[in-house]
Amino acid sequence: MTLRIRELRTLDKDLERLSAAERAGVQSLRPLVRIGVAVLFVAIMVVAASAVASGFGSGLASDQRAAVATIAAGVALAAYLALTIGANDVSNALSPAVGSGAIGLRAGLALVAVAEIAGAVLAGDRVSTTLSAGIVNSAQLLADGQAAPAMLAALLAAALWINLATLAGAPVSTTHSIVGGFAGAGLAVYGLSAVNWLGLAAIASGWIVSPLAAGLVSAGLLAVVRSRIDRDPDPRAAARRWLPAMVAVVTAVGAGMLVGGPLGQPPVVAVTLMALIGAAVRAAALQHLDRRLAAAGGERPQQRDLFALPLVLGAVLMAFAHGANDASNVTAPLGLILAAANQRTGLAAGVAAPDLSLVATLAAGGGLALGALLFGWRLVVMVGSRITRLNPVRAFCVSLGTAGVVLAASWLGLPVSTTHVAVGGVFGVGFYREWEDRRRKRDRKALPVEETRRRTLVRRAHVRRILLAWAITLPASAALAALFGTMMR
């Protein structure tokens, strides 16, 4: 009997070892599965673009076959770039909510992915136009037949640089990368005359202003929440008065920008929809808040309960704004590639060029969403927890401040760096906390230097790392694009 028990125990141990080995094998294959899904997406986009482009007619001529091959290469690089942007920039929208614990990582990634596609499809045209015409002389590139190789070089350089940054865990600016790719490719083809330096300076000015604006707005929102809600004698009534209104205002402004801008509706229609959407969002947020307050009873409600829905709405708004602004990083160079391909194909034979705008938009929006789902979790964890600890109040302020700045930039057609804006908001909130902490402890005995350094809220090492990545992104991507552009010529 004892021998039989020993045999069963040995069998159990062996089975446990096999189960552990099987689980380890599944875990080791997960990165390969993610990469396989990404490759499948790129392949589907290439097949779809090639099928549409082959509509030039049966029996394609040599120029037409070359154009289809160019389109396929451009769509492949554009889809790859969109995947890397989604993986790198998903931290912009989701880090505050995940870092505060308001939403789970998987649910947040799925929600943000849908909002990214909506932003790219509904509101991505204005910024794309600015990028296409504001950095290089696109008319000259198209006239001389150099647009396709130059933009292929720009896409490849930007995608490689963003991919390297994502693997290193550095949230670099994808906008900087593609702008550097544009400039480097133009320099390689025509030299200094190909770059629109005035337009480049205007875009760069937005890079300086936008993170500062996000930091100031986020810090200001935190000051309002602290003074009007946290320190109010009746925090329940104060929360009902301020929180739904804040979310409603930002949502209504974003809806008004979409309706009056990309959708081209008159101001009266835009203002009316802004009012209706704002009222609906405020009512929904107030109803949700009342349920949370009722569940808390007579006790003081937890911040996570009060700010859960506002944080999720803020993340959705940020993701929509990111899709509207950063999808242009893909559609702008791809649009020039498609225009160059159309120029050398069926038009000469009297055949209308096919419309590939839908394929380009799907490659951009779908790539952003899929990159966020497959590879975005690492930077979400870094930005949301390692730069500065975000509780629901601070995360709410970062989300609304960032969404407001990016929506305003998209309305103006300005290709700002959403990474700049989001991290600027996080820094603004962290520095405000330090200032408030010093003011509150002014009369206390000073702590030792080592303890003060340990308690520093904003992690200086991560600040230096991110700033260094930002500083080298533009010249690095420009150099890569110049190298690839010279090779492709």
Coordinates of C-alpha atoms in Angstrom, one line a residue:
M1 CA 0.0 0.0 0.0
T2 CA 2.8 2.4 0.9
L3 CA 4.6 1.6 -2.4
R4 CA 1.4 2.3 -4.3
I5 CA 1.1 5.7 -2.5
R6 CA 4.7 6.5 -3.4
E7 CA 4.1 5.6 -7.0
L8 CA 1.0 7.9 -7.1
R9 CA 3.0 10.8 -5.6
T10 CA 5.8 10.3 -8.1
L11 CA 3.3 10.3 -10.9
D12 CA 1.7 13.5 -9.5
K13 CA 5.1 15.1 -9.4
D14 CA 5.9 14.1 -12.9
L15 CA 2.6 15.4 -14.2
E16 CA 3.2 18.7 -12.4
R17 CA 6.6 19.0 -14.0
L18 CA 5.0 18.3 -17.4
S19 CA 2.4 20.9 -16.8
A20 CA 5.0 23.4 -15.7
A21 CA 7.0 22.7 -18.8
E22 CA 3.9 23.1 -21.0
R23 CA 3.1 26.5 -19.3
A24 CA 6.7 27.6 -19.8
G25 CA 6.5 26.7 -23.5
V26 CA 3.2 28.7 -23.9
Q27 CA 4.8 31.7 -22.2
S28 CA 7.9 31.5 -24.4
L29 CA 5.7 31.4 -27.6
R30 CA 3.7 34.4 -26.7
P31 CA 6.2 36.9 -28.2
L32 CA 6.3 34.8 -31.4
V33 CA 2.5 34.8 -31.6
R34 CA 2.4 38.6 -31.3
I35 CA 5.0 39.0 -34.0
G36 CA 3.1 36.5 -36.2
V37 CA -0.2 38.5 -35.9
A38 CA 1.7 41.7 -36.7
V39 CA 3.2 40.1 -39.8
L40 CA -0.2 38.8 -40.9
F41 CA -1.7 42.2 -40.6
V42 CA 1.1 43.7 -42.8
A43 CA 0.5 40.9 -45.3
I44 CA -3.2 41.5 -45.5
M45 CA -2.7 45.2 -46.1
V46 CA -0.2 44.5 -48.8
V47 CA -2.6 42.0 -50.6
A48 CA -5.5 44.4 -50.3
A49 CA -3.5 47.4 -51.7
S50 CA -2.1 45.3 -54.5
A51 CA -5.5 44.0 -55.4
V52 CA -7.0 47.5 -55.6
A53 CA -4.0 48.8 -57.5
S54 CA -4.2 46.1 -60.1
G55 CA -7.5 47.7 -61.1
F56 CA -5.5 49.6 -63.6
G57 CA -6.6 47.0 -66.1
S58 CA -5.8 43.5 -67.3
G59 CA -2.5 42.9 -68.9
L60 CA -0.5 45.4 -66.9
A61 CA 2.3 47.2 -68.6
S62 CA 5.8 47.4 -67.2
D63 CA 5.2 50.8 -65.6
Q64 CA 2.0 49.7 -64.1
R65 CA 3.6 46.6 -62.6
A66 CA 6.3 48.7 -61.2
A67 CA 3.7 51.0 -59.7
V68 CA 1.9 48.1 -58.1
A69 CA 5.2 46.9 -56.6
T70 CA 5.9 50.4 -55.3
I71 CA 2.4 50.7 -53.7
A72 CA 2.9 47.3 -52.1
A73 CA 6.2 48.3 -50.6
G74 CA 4.8 51.6 -49.4
V75 CA 1.8 50.0 -47.7
A76 CA 4.0 47.3 -46.1
L77 CA 6.3 50.0 -44.6
A78 CA 3.3 52.2 -43.6
A79 CA 1.6 49.3 -41.8
Y80 CA 4.9 48.4 -40.0
L81 CA 5.3 52.1 -39.0
A82 CA 1.7 52.2 -37.7
L83 CA 2.3 49.1 -35.6
T84 CA 5.4 50.6 -34.0
I85 CA 3.6 53.9 -33.4
G86 CA 0.7 52.1 -31.7
A87 CA 3.1 50.1 -29.6
N88 CA 5.1 53.2 -28.5
D89 CA 2.3 55.8 -28.2
V90 CA -0.4 53.8 -26.4
S91 CA 1.2 54.9 -23.2
N92 CA 0.0 58.5 -23.9
A93 CA -3.7 57.6 -23.6
L94 CA -3.7 54.6 -21.2
S95 CA -0.9 55.2 -18.7
P96 CA -2.8 57.5 -16.4
A97 CA -5.8 55.3 -16.1
V98 CA -3.8 52.1 -15.7
G99 CA -1.2 53.7 -13.4
S100 CA -4.0 54.8 -11.1
G101 CA -5.8 51.4 -11.1
A102 CA -9.0 52.8 -12.7
I103 CA -9.0 50.2 -15.5
G104 CA -7.3 47.0 -16.2
L105 CA -4.5 46.8 -18.8
R106 CA -6.2 44.4 -21.2
A107 CA -9.6 46.1 -21.1
G108 CA -7.9 49.5 -21.5
L109 CA -5.9 48.4 -24.5
A110 CA -9.0 47.1 -26.2
L111 CA -10.9 50.3 -25.6
V112 CA -8.1 52.5 -26.7
A113 CA -7.6 50.4 -29.9
V114 CA -11.2 51.2 -31.0
A115 CA -10.8 54.9 -30.3
E116 CA -7.5 55.0 -32.2
I117 CA -9.2 53.6 -35.3
A118 CA -12.1 56.1 -35.0
G119 CA -9.7 59.0 -34.7
A120 CA -7.7 58.0 -37.7
V121 CA -10.7 57.4 -39.9
L122 CA -12.9 60.4 -38.9
A123 CA -10.4 63.1 -38.2
G124 CA -7.0 62.3 -39.6
D125 CA -7.0 64.3 -42.9
R126 CA -6.1 67.8 -41.6
V127 CA -2.8 67.0 -39.9
S128 CA -1.9 64.7 -42.8
T129 CA -2.2 67.6 -45.2
T130 CA 0.1 69.7 -43.1
L131 CA 2.7 67.1 -43.0
S132 CA 2.6 66.4 -46.7
A133 CA 3.0 70.0 -47.7
G134 CA 4.8 71.6 -44.8
I135 CA 8.2 69.8 -44.7
V136 CA 9.4 69.0 -48.2
N137 CA 8.6 70.3 -51.6
S138 CA 6.2 67.5 -52.5
A139 CA 5.3 69.1 -55.9
Q140 CA 9.0 69.0 -56.9
L141 CA 9.3 65.4 -55.7
L142 CA 6.3 64.3 -57.7
A143 CA 7.4 66.2 -60.8
D144 CA 10.8 64.6 -60.9
G145 CA 9.6 61.1 -60.0
Q146 CA 11.5 61.0 -56.7
A147 CA 8.5 61.0 -54.3
A148 CA 8.2 57.2 -54.0
P149 CA 11.9 56.4 -53.1
A150 CA 12.1 59.4 -50.8
M151 CA 9.0 58.5 -48.9
L152 CA 9.9 54.9 -48.7
A153 CA 13.2 55.9 -47.2
A154 CA 11.3 58.2 -44.7
L155 CA 8.9 55.4 -43.7
L156 CA 11.7 52.9 -43.2
A157 CA 13.9 55.2 -41.2
A158 CA 11.0 56.3 -38.9
A159 CA 9.8 52.8 -38.4
L160 CA 13.2 51.4 -37.5
W161 CA 14.0 54.2 -35.1
I162 CA 10.6 53.9 -33.3
N163 CA 11.0 50.1 -33.1
L164 CA 14.4 50.4 -31.5
A165 CA 13.1 53.0 -29.0
T166 CA 10.2 50.7 -28.1
L167 CA 12.5 47.8 -27.5
A168 CA 14.6 50.0 -25.2
G169 CA 11.5 51.2 -23.3
A170 CA 11.9 54.8 -24.3
P171 CA 8.7 56.7 -25.2
V172 CA 10.2 58.7 -28.1
S173 CA 8.2 61.0 -30.3
T174 CA 6.8 59.3 -33.4
T175 CA 6.1 62.7 -34.9
H176 CA 9.7 63.7 -34.5
S177 CA 10.7 60.4 -36.2
I178 CA 8.6 60.9 -39.3
V179 CA 9.4 64.6 -39.6
G180 CA 13.1 63.7 -39.4
G181 CA 12.4 61.0 -42.0
F182 CA 10.8 63.6 -44.4
A183 CA 13.6 66.1 -43.9
G184 CA 16.4 63.5 -44.3
A185 CA 14.9 62.0 -47.4
G186 CA 14.4 65.4 -49.0
L187 CA 18.0 66.4 -48.2
A188 CA 19.3 63.2 -49.8
V189 CA 17.4 63.8 -53.0
Y190 CA 17.7 67.5 -53.6
G191 CA 19.7 69.0 -50.8
L192 CA 18.8 72.0 -48.7
S193 CA 16.4 73.4 -51.2
A194 CA 14.0 70.5 -50.8
V195 CA 13.2 71.2 -47.2
N196 CA 10.5 73.8 -46.3
W197 CA 12.5 75.3 -43.3
L198 CA 9.7 77.8 -42.4
G199 CA 7.2 75.0 -42.2
L200 CA 9.6 72.9 -40.2
A201 CA 10.1 75.7 -37.8
A202 CA 6.4 76.1 -37.3
I203 CA 6.0 72.4 -36.6
A204 CA 9.0 72.5 -34.2
S205 CA 7.4 75.5 -32.3
G206 CA 4.4 73.3 -31.6
W207 CA 6.7 70.7 -30.1
I208 CA 8.0 73.2 -27.6
V209 CA 4.7 74.8 -26.7
S210 CA 2.5 71.6 -26.5
P211 CA 4.3 69.8 -23.6
L212 CA 4.5 73.0 -21.6
A213 CA 0.8 73.7 -22.2
A214 CA -0.1 70.2 -21.2
G215 CA 2.0 70.5 -18.0
L216 CA 0.4 73.8 -17.1
V217 CA -3.2 72.6 -17.9
S218 CA -2.7 69.4 -15.9
A219 CA -1.2 71.1 -13.0
G220 CA -4.0 73.7 -13.1
L221 CA -6.6 71.0 -13.1
L222 CA -5.0 69.3 -10.1
A223 CA -5.0 72.6 -8.2
V224 CA -8.7 73.1 -9.0
V225 CA -9.5 69.6 -7.8
R226 CA -7.5 70.0 -4.7
S227 CA -9.0 73.3 -3.8
R228 CA -12.6 72.8 -5.0
I229 CA -13.2 69.1 -4.1
D230 CA -10.6 67.7 -1.7
R231 CA -10.7 70.7 0.7
D232 CA -14.4 71.5 0.4
P233 CA -16.4 71.0 3.5
D234 CA -18.8 68.8 1.6
P235 CA -16.6 66.8 -0.9
R236 CA -19.6 64.8 -2.1
A237 CA -21.5 67.9 -3.3
A238 CA -18.3 69.4 -4.7
A239 CA -17.5 66.2 -6.7
R240 CA -21.0 66.2 -8.2
R241 CA -20.6 69.8 -9.2
W242 CA -17.1 69.7 -10.7
L243 CA -16.2 66.3 -12.0
P244 CA -19.1 65.7 -14.5
A245 CA -18.7 69.2 -15.8
M246 CA -15.0 68.8 -16.5
V247 CA -15.4 65.6 -18.5
A248 CA -18.4 67.1 -20.4
V249 CA -16.6 70.2 -21.4
V250 CA -13.6 68.3 -22.8
T251 CA -15.8 65.8 -24.6
A252 CA -18.0 68.5 -26.1
V253 CA -15.0 70.5 -27.3
G254 CA -13.6 67.4 -29.0
A255 CA -16.9 66.6 -30.6
G256 CA -17.2 70.2 -31.9
M257 CA -13.7 70.1 -33.4
L258 CA -14.6 66.9 -35.2
V259 CA -17.9 68.1 -36.5
G260 CA -16.8 71.6 -37.5
G261 CA -13.4 70.5 -38.8
P262 CA -12.9 67.2 -40.6
L263 CA -16.7 66.6 -41.1
G264 CA -17.1 70.1 -42.4
Q265 CA -20.4 71.0 -40.8
P266 CA -21.4 74.7 -40.3
P267 CA -20.8 76.4 -36.9
V268 CA -24.4 76.3 -35.9
V269 CA -24.5 72.5 -36.3
A270 CA -21.2 72.1 -34.5
V271 CA -22.3 74.2 -31.5
T272 CA -25.6 72.5 -31.2
L273 CA -24.0 69.0 -31.2
M274 CA -21.4 70.3 -28.7
A275 CA -24.2 71.3 -26.3
L276 CA -26.1 68.1 -26.8
I277 CA -23.1 65.8 -26.4
G278 CA -21.8 67.8 -23.4
A279 CA -25.2 67.6 -21.7
A280 CA -25.4 63.8 -22.3
V281 CA -21.9 63.1 -21.1
R282 CA -22.5 65.2 -18.0
A283 CA -25.8 63.4 -17.2
A284 CA -24.1 60.0 -17.6
A285 CA -21.1 60.9 -15.5
L286 CA -23.4 62.4 -12.8
Q287 CA -25.5 59.2 -12.7
H288 CA -22.4 57.0 -12.4
L289 CA -21.1 59.3 -9.7
D290 CA -24.3 59.1 -7.7
R291 CA -24.3 55.3 -7.8
R292 CA -20.8 55.3 -6.5
L293 CA -21.7 57.8 -3.7
A294 CA -24.8 55.7 -2.8
A295 CA -22.7 52.5 -2.6
A296 CA -20.2 54.3 -0.3
G297 CA -23.1 55.1 2.2
G298 CA -22.3 57.7 4.7
E299 CA -18.5 57.1 4.5
R300 CA -16.1 59.3 2.5
P301 CA -16.0 57.7 -1.0
Q302 CA -12.7 56.4 -2.3
Q303 CA -11.0 58.4 -5.0
R304 CA -10.9 55.3 -7.3
D305 CA -14.7 55.1 -7.1
L306 CA -15.2 58.8 -7.9
F307 CA -12.7 59.0 -10.8
A308 CA -13.0 55.6 -12.4
L309 CA -15.5 56.7 -15.2
P310 CA -13.9 60.1 -15.8
L311 CA -10.5 58.4 -16.2
V312 CA -11.9 55.9 -18.7
L313 CA -13.5 58.7 -20.7
G314 CA -10.3 60.7 -20.6
A315 CA -8.4 57.7 -22.0
V316 CA -10.8 57.3 -24.8
L317 CA -10.6 61.0 -25.7
M318 CA -6.8 60.9 -25.7
A319 CA -6.8 57.8 -27.9
F320 CA -9.2 59.4 -30.3
A321 CA -7.0 62.6 -30.5
H322 CA -3.9 60.4 -30.9
G323 CA -5.5 58.6 -33.8
A324 CA -6.5 61.9 -35.4
N325 CA -3.1 63.5 -35.0
D326 CA -0.6 60.6 -35.4
A327 CA -2.3 58.7 -38.1
S328 CA -0.9 61.4 -40.4
N329 CA 2.6 60.1 -39.6
V330 CA 1.6 57.1 -41.7
T331 CA -0.9 58.5 -44.2
A332 CA 1.2 61.6 -45.3
P333 CA 4.2 59.7 -46.7
L334 CA 2.0 56.9 -48.0
G335 CA -0.2 59.4 -49.8
L336 CA 2.8 60.8 -51.6
I337 CA 3.8 57.3 -52.6
L338 CA 0.4 56.5 -53.9
A339 CA 0.3 59.8 -55.8
A340 CA 3.6 59.1 -57.5
A341 CA 2.4 55.6 -58.4
N342 CA -0.8 56.9 -59.9
Q343 CA 1.3 59.5 -61.9
R344 CA 3.3 56.9 -63.8
T345 CA 0.5 54.3 -64.5
G346 CA -2.9 54.0 -66.0
L347 CA -3.4 57.7 -66.6
A348 CA -1.2 57.5 -69.7
A349 CA -3.3 54.7 -71.1
G350 CA -6.6 56.5 -70.3
V351 CA -7.5 54.3 -67.3
A352 CA -8.5 56.0 -64.1
A353 CA -6.2 55.5 -61.2
P354 CA -7.7 53.4 -58.3
D355 CA -8.6 55.1 -55.0
L356 CA -6.4 53.7 -52.3
S357 CA -7.3 56.2 -49.6
L358 CA -9.4 53.7 -47.7
V359 CA -6.6 51.1 -47.7
A360 CA -4.2 53.8 -46.5
T361 CA -6.5 54.9 -43.7
L362 CA -7.1 51.3 -42.6
A363 CA -3.4 50.5 -42.6
A364 CA -2.8 53.6 -40.4
G365 CA -5.8 53.1 -38.0
G366 CA -5.6 49.4 -37.9
G367 CA -1.9 49.4 -37.3
L368 CA -2.1 51.9 -34.5
A369 CA -4.8 49.8 -32.8
L370 CA -3.0 46.4 -33.3
G371 CA 0.3 47.8 -32.2
A372 CA -1.2 49.0 -29.0
L373 CA -2.9 45.7 -28.3
L374 CA 0.1 43.5 -29.1
F375 CA 3.1 45.5 -27.9
G376 CA 2.0 48.5 -25.9
W377 CA 1.8 47.2 -22.4
R378 CA 5.5 47.8 -21.6
L379 CA 5.5 51.5 -22.0
V380 CA 2.1 51.8 -20.4
V381 CA 3.6 50.4 -17.2
M382 CA 6.7 52.6 -17.4
V383 CA 5.0 55.9 -18.0
G384 CA 2.1 55.2 -15.7
S385 CA 4.1 54.1 -12.7
R386 CA 7.8 54.9 -12.9
I387 CA 7.8 58.6 -13.8
T388 CA 5.5 59.6 -11.0
R389 CA 3.0 57.7 -9.0
L390 CA -0.5 58.5 -10.3
N391 CA -3.5 58.2 -8.0
P392 CA -7.0 58.7 -9.7
V393 CA -7.0 62.4 -9.0
R394 CA -3.7 63.1 -10.7
A395 CA -4.3 60.7 -13.5
F396 CA -7.6 62.4 -14.2
C397 CA -5.9 65.8 -14.5
V398 CA -3.2 64.4 -16.8
S399 CA -5.8 62.7 -19.1
L400 CA -8.0 65.8 -19.5
G401 CA -5.0 68.2 -19.9
T402 CA -3.4 66.0 -22.6
A403 CA -6.6 65.3 -24.4
G404 CA -7.4 69.0 -24.6
V405 CA -4.0 70.0 -25.9
V406 CA -3.9 67.3 -28.6
L407 CA -7.5 68.0 -29.7
A408 CA -6.6 71.7 -30.1
A409 CA -3.5 70.8 -32.1
S410 CA -5.5 68.5 -34.3
W411 CA -8.1 71.2 -34.9
L412 CA -5.3 73.5 -36.1
G413 CA -3.8 70.9 -38.3
L414 CA -0.6 70.9 -36.2
P415 CA 1.3 67.6 -36.0
V416 CA 2.3 67.7 -32.4
S417 CA 4.0 64.9 -30.5
T418 CA 1.4 63.2 -28.4
T419 CA 4.2 61.6 -26.4
H420 CA 5.5 65.1 -25.7
V421 CA 2.1 66.2 -24.6
A422 CA 1.3 63.2 -22.5
V423 CA 4.6 63.0 -20.7
G424 CA 4.5 66.8 -20.3
G425 CA 1.2 66.4 -18.5
V426 CA 2.7 63.7 -16.2
F427 CA 5.7 65.9 -15.4
G428 CA 3.5 68.9 -14.7
V429 CA 1.4 67.0 -12.2
G430 CA 4.6 65.6 -10.6
F431 CA 6.3 69.0 -10.3
Y432 CA 3.1 70.5 -8.8
R433 CA 3.1 67.8 -6.2
E434 CA 6.7 68.6 -5.3
W435 CA 5.8 72.3 -5.0
E436 CA 2.8 71.7 -2.9
D437 CA 4.7 69.3 -0.7
R438 CA 7.5 71.9 -0.1
R439 CA 4.9 74.6 0.7
R440 CA 3.1 72.4 3.2
K441 CA 6.3 71.3 5.0
R442 CA 7.9 74.7 5.0
D443 CA 7.9 75.0 8.8
R444 CA 9.1 71.5 9.4
K445 CA 12.6 70.5 10.1
A446 CA 14.5 69.8 6.9
L447 CA 15.1 66.1 6.1
P448 CA 18.6 64.7 5.3
V449 CA 19.8 65.0 1.7
E450 CA 19.6 61.3 1.2
E451 CA 16.0 61.1 2.4
T452 CA 14.9 64.1 0.4
R453 CA 16.4 62.5 -2.7
R454 CA 14.6 59.2 -2.0
R455 CA 11.3 61.0 -1.6
T456 CA 11.5 62.9 -4.8
L457 CA 8.3 62.3 -6.6
V458 CA 9.4 62.8 -10.2
R459 CA 12.1 60.2 -11.0
R460 CA 14.9 62.3 -12.4
A461 CA 16.6 59.3 -14.0
H462 CA 13.6 58.6 -16.2
V463 CA 13.3 62.3 -17.0
R464 CA 16.8 62.4 -18.3
R465 CA 16.4 59.2 -20.3
I466 CA 13.2 60.4 -22.0
L467 CA 14.7 63.9 -22.8
L468 CA 17.8 62.3 -24.3
A469 CA 15.6 60.1 -26.5
W470 CA 13.7 63.1 -27.6
A471 CA 16.8 65.1 -28.4
I472 CA 18.4 62.5 -30.6
T473 CA 15.2 61.3 -32.4
L474 CA 15.0 64.0 -35.1
P475 CA 18.7 63.8 -36.2
A476 CA 18.8 60.0 -35.9
S477 CA 15.7 59.4 -38.1
A478 CA 16.9 62.1 -40.6
A479 CA 20.3 60.4 -40.9
L480 CA 18.7 57.0 -41.5
A481 CA 16.3 58.5 -44.1
A482 CA 19.1 60.2 -45.8
L483 CA 21.1 57.0 -46.0
F484 CA 18.2 54.9 -47.3
G485 CA 17.2 57.7 -49.7
T486 CA 20.7 57.7 -51.2
M487 CA 20.7 54.0 -51.5
M488 CA 17.2 54.0 -53.2
R489 CA 18.2 56.6 -55.7

